[in-house]
Short mmCIF file of C-alpha atoms and ligand atoms in Angstrom, two decimals:
data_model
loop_
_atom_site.label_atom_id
_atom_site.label_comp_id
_atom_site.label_asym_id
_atom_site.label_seq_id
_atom_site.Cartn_x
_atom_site.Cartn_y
_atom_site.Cartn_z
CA UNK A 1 0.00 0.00 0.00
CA UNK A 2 1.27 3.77 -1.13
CA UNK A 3 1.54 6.52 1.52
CA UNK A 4 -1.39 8.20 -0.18
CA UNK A 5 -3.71 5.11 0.25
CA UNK A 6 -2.85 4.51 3.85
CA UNK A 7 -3.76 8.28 4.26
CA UNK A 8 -7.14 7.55 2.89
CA UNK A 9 -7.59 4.66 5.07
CA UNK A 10 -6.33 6.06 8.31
CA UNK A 11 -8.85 9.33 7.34
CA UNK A 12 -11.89 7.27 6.42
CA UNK A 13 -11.26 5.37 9.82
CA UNK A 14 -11.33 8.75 12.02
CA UNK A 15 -14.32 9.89 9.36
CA UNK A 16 -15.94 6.61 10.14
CA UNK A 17 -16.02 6.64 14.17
CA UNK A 18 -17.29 10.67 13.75
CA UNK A 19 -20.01 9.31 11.92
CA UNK A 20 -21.30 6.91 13.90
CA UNK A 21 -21.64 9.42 16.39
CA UNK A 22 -22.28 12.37 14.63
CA UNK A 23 -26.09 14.43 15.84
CA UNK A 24 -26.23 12.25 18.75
CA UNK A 25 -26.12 14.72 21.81
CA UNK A 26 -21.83 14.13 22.69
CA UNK A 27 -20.81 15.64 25.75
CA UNK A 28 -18.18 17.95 25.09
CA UNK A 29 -15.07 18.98 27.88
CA UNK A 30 -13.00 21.69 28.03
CA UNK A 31 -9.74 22.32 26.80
CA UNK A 32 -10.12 26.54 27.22
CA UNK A 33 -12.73 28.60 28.45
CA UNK A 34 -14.82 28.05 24.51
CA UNK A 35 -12.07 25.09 23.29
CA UNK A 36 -14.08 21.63 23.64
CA UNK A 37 -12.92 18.07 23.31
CA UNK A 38 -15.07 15.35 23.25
CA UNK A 39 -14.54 11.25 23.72
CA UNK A 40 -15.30 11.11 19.84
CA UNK A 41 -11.96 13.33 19.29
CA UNK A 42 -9.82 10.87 21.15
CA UNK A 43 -11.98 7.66 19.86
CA UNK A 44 -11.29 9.10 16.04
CA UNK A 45 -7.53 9.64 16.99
CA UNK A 46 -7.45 6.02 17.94
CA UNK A 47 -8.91 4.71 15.25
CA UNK A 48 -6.47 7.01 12.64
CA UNK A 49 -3.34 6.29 15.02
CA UNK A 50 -4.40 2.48 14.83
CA UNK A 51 -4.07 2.48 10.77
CA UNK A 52 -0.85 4.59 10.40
CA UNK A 53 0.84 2.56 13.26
CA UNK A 54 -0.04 -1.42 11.43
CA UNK A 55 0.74 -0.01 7.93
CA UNK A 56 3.87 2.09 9.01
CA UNK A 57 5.62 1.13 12.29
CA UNK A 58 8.53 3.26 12.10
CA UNK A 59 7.22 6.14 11.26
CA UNK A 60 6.19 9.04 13.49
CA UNK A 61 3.20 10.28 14.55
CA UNK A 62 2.02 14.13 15.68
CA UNK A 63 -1.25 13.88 16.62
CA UNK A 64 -3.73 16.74 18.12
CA UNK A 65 -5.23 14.47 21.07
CA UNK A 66 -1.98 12.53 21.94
CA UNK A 67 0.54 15.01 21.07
CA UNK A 68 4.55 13.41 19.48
CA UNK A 69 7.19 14.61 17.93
CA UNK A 70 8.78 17.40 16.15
CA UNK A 71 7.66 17.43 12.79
CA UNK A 72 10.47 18.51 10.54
CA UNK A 73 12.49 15.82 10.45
CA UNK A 74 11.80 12.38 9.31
CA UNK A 75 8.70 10.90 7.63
CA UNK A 76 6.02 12.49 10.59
CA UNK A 77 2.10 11.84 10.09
CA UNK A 78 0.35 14.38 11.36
CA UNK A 79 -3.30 14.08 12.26
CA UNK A 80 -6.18 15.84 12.94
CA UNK A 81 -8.76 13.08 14.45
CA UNK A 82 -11.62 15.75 14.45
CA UNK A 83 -11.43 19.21 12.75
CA UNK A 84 -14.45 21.11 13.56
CA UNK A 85 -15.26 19.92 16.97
CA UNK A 86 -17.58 23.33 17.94
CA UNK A 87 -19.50 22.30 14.77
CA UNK A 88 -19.67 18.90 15.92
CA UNK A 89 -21.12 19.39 19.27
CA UNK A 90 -23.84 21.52 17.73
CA UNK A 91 -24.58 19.28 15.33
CA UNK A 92 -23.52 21.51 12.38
CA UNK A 93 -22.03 19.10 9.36
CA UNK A 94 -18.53 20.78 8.77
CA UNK A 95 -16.48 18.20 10.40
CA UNK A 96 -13.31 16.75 9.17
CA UNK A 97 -11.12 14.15 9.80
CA UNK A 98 -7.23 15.31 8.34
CA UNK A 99 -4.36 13.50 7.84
CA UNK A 100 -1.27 14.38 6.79
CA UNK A 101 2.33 12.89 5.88
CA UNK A 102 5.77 14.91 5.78
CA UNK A 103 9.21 14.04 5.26
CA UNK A 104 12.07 16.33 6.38
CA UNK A 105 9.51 19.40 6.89
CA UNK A 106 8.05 18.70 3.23
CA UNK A 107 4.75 17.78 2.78
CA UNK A 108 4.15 14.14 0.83
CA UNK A 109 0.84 13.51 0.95
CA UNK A 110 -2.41 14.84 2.57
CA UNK A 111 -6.27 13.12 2.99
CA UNK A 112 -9.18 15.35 4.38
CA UNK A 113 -12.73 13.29 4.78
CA UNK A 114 -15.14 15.48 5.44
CA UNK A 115 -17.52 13.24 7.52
CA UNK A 116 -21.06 14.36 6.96
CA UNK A 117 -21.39 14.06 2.66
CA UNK A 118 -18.44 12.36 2.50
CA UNK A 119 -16.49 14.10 0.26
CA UNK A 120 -12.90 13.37 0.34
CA UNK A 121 -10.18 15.78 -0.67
CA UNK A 122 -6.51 14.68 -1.37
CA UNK A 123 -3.33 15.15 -3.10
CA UNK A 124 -0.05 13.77 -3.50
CA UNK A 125 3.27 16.35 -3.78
CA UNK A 126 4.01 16.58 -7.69
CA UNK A 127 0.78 14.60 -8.52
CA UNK A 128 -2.32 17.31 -7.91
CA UNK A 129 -4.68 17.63 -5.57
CA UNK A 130 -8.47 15.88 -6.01
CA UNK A 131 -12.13 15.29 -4.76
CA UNK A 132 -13.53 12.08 -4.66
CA UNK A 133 -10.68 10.92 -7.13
CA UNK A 134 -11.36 13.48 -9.55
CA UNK A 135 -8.57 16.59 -10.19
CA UNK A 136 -9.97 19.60 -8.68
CA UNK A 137 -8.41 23.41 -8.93
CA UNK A 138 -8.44 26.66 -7.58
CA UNK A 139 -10.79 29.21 -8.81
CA UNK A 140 -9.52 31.83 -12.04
CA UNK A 141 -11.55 35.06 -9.87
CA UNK A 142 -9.12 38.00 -9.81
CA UNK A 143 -10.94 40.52 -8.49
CA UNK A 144 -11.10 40.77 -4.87
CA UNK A 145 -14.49 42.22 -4.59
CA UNK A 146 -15.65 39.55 -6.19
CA UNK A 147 -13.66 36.95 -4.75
CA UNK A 148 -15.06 34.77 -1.24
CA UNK A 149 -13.11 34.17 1.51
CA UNK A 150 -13.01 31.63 4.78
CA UNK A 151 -11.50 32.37 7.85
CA UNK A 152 -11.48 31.14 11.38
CA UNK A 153 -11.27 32.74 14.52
CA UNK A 154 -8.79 30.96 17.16
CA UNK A 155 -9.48 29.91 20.54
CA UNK A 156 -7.40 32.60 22.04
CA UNK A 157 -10.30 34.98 20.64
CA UNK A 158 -11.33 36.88 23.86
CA UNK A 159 -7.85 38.37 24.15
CA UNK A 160 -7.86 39.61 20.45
CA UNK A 161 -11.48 40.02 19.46
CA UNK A 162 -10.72 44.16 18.71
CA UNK A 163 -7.11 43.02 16.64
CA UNK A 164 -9.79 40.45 14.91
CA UNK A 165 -12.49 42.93 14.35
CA UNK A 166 -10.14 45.26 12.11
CA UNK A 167 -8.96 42.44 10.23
CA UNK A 168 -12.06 41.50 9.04
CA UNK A 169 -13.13 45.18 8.28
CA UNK A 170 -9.96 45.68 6.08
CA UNK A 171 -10.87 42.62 4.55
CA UNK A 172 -14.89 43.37 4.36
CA UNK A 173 -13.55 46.61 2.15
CA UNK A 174 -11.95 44.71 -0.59
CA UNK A 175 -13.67 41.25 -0.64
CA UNK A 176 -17.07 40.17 -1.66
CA UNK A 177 -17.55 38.38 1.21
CA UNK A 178 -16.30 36.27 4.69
CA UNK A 179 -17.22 32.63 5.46
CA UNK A 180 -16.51 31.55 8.74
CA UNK A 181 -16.75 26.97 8.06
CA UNK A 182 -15.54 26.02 11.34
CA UNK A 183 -12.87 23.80 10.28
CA UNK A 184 -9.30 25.09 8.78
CA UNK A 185 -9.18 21.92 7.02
CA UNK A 186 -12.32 22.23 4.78
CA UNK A 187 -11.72 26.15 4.34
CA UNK A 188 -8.53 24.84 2.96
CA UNK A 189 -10.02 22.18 0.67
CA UNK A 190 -12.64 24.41 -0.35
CA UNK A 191 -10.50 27.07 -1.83
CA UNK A 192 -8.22 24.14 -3.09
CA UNK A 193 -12.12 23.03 -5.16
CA UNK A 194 -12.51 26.60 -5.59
CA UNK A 195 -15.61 27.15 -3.84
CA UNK A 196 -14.11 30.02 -2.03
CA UNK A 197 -11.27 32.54 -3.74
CA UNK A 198 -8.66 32.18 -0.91
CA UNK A 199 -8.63 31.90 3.36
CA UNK A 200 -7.14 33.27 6.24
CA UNK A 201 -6.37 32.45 9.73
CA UNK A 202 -3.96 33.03 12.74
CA UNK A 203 -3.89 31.05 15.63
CA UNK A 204 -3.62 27.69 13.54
CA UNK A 205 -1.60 24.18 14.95
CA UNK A 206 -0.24 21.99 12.33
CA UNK A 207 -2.48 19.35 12.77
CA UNK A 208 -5.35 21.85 11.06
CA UNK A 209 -3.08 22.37 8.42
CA UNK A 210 -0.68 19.81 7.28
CA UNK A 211 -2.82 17.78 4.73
CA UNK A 212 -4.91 21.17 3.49
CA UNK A 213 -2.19 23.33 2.38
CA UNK A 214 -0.66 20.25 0.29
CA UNK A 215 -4.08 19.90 -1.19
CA UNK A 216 -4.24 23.91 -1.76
CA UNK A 217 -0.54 23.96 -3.53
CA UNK A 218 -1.44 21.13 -5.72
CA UNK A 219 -4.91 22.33 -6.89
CA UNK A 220 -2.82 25.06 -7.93
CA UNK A 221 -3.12 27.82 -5.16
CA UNK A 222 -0.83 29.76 -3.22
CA UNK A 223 0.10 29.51 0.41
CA UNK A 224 1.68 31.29 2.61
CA UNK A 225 2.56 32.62 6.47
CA UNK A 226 1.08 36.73 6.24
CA UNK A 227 4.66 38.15 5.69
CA UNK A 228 4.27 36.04 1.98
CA UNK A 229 7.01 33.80 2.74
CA UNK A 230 6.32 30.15 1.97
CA UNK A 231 4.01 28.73 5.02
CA UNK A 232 6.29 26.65 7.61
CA UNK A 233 3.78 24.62 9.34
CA UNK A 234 4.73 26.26 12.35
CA UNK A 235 3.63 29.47 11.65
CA UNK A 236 0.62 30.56 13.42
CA UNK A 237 -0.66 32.75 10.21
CA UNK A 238 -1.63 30.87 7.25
CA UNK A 239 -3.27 32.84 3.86
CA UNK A 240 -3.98 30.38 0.99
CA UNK A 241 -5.67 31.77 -2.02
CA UNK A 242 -6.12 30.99 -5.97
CA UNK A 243 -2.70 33.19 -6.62
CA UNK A 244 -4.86 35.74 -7.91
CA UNK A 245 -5.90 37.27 -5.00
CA UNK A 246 -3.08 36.46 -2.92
CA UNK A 247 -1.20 39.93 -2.62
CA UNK A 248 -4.84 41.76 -1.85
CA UNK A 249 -5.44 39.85 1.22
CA UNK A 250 -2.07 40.13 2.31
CA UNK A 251 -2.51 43.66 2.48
CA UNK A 252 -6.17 43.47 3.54
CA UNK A 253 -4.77 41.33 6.58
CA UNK A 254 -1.90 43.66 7.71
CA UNK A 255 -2.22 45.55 11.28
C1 LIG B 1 -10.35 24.36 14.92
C2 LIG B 1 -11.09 24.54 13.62
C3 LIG B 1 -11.51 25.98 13.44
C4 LIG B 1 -10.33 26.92 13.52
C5 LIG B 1 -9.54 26.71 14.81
C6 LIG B 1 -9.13 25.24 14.95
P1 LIG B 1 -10.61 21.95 16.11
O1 LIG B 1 -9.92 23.01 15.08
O2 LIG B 1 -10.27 24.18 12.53
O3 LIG B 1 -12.13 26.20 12.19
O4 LIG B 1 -10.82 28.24 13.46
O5 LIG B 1 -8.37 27.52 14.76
O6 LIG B 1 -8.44 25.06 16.15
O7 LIG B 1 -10.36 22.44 17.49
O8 LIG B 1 -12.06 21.89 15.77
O9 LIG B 1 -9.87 20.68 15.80
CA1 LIG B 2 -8.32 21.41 14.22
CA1 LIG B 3 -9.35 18.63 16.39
#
């Protein structure tokens, strides 16, 4: 089995145990004061960990719920059992399970199931990105103000809600629009299907990341940390857009 196939499976595993649990009234904890976790998180991450760990013993593992190792060096999966837990515990269908593979800090491949209709978006570096096996591509809108854009607003929220608000007004100016999906994984997959023009967040862990911005850069989009510089994983800014529009939300973005 190729890395990108075990990525599928270990995704549709997590995707699988979300399901079966998925509208049922889960009892969330809490991480921060408006941060949940839930038993289906860790169940998920079991059932993800479980895959990568038969199929690939010596690799390495980064996980959200379990935590690991330092993710530049080596072959390191990193996984995201549940992205989109607040959506999850009310019921709302953007939830995603995200799994991603890197080798010496570069990404190799990257599987996001989005649990609800089942749509699963994926790429392999140097091969393109796709949904449900079929290529998919950013969008060809240049124009900002008619261009959409996703964002997210991190946990850390109450301490920067004003630094947030005048973010989103510089970017309410240009843009036609702001979606707020709930999970960075599927605001990353759909600009990579170009649904939406491009996406911005700060405050993201790699974990939300890893597989999405391999599945943005080989649909054929840009991504980067908000200084332009190619996105590090470790960065807590990440701005991925169709190319086009890249440079306006940049400056849309800036303080
Ligand atoms: C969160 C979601 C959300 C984003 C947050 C993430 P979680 O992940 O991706 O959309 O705004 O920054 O932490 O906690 O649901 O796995
Ligand atoms: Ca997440
Ligand atoms: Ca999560």
């Amino acid at each position: 089995m190729d890395d990108l196939q075990i990525a599928h499976e270990a995704a549709e595993a997590g995707a699988e145990v979300i399901r079966r649990h998925f509208g049922r009234g889960v009892e969330a904890e809490w991480k921060g004061e408006v941060d949940p976790v839930t038993a289906v998180d860790r169940e998920a991450e079991e059932a993800v960990l479980a895959v990568i760990r038969r199929r690939r013993p010596s690799d390495r593992i980064l996980a959200e719920e379990s935590g690991g190792d330092d993710w530049n060096e080596g072959r390191v999966w990193i996984v995201d059992p549940l992205d989109g837990t607040v959506n999850f515990v009310h019921g709302l269908p953007q939830v995603a399970t995200s799994v991603g593979l890197r080798s010496d800090g570069r990404g190799l491949v990257g599987v996001v199931a989005s649990v609800v209709n089942r749509e699963v978006f994926a790429a392999e570096s140097g091969n393109g990105a796709t949904l449900n096996g079929k290529p998919i591509h950013v969008s060809s809108e240049p124009t900002p103000s008619r261009a959409l854009v996703g964002t997210g607003f991190a946990y850390d929220r109450q301490q920067r809600a004003q630094e947030m608000a005048n973010t989103l007004a510089g970017v309410l100016r240009e843009f036609q629009g702001i979606r707020r999906i709930g999970s960075a994984a599927l605001d990353l997959c759909w600009v990579a299907a170009g649904r939406m023009d491009a996406y911005w967040e700060y405050g993201v862990r790699p974990w939300d990341t890893a597989a999405g911005a391999l599945i943005v850069a080989e649909a054929g989009g840009r991504v980067t940390a908000f200084d332009g510089m190619p996105y590090p994983l470790d960065d807590p800014g990440i701005v991925a857009t169709n190319g086009l529009v890249h440079d306006a939300l940049l400056r849309a973005i800036q303080p």
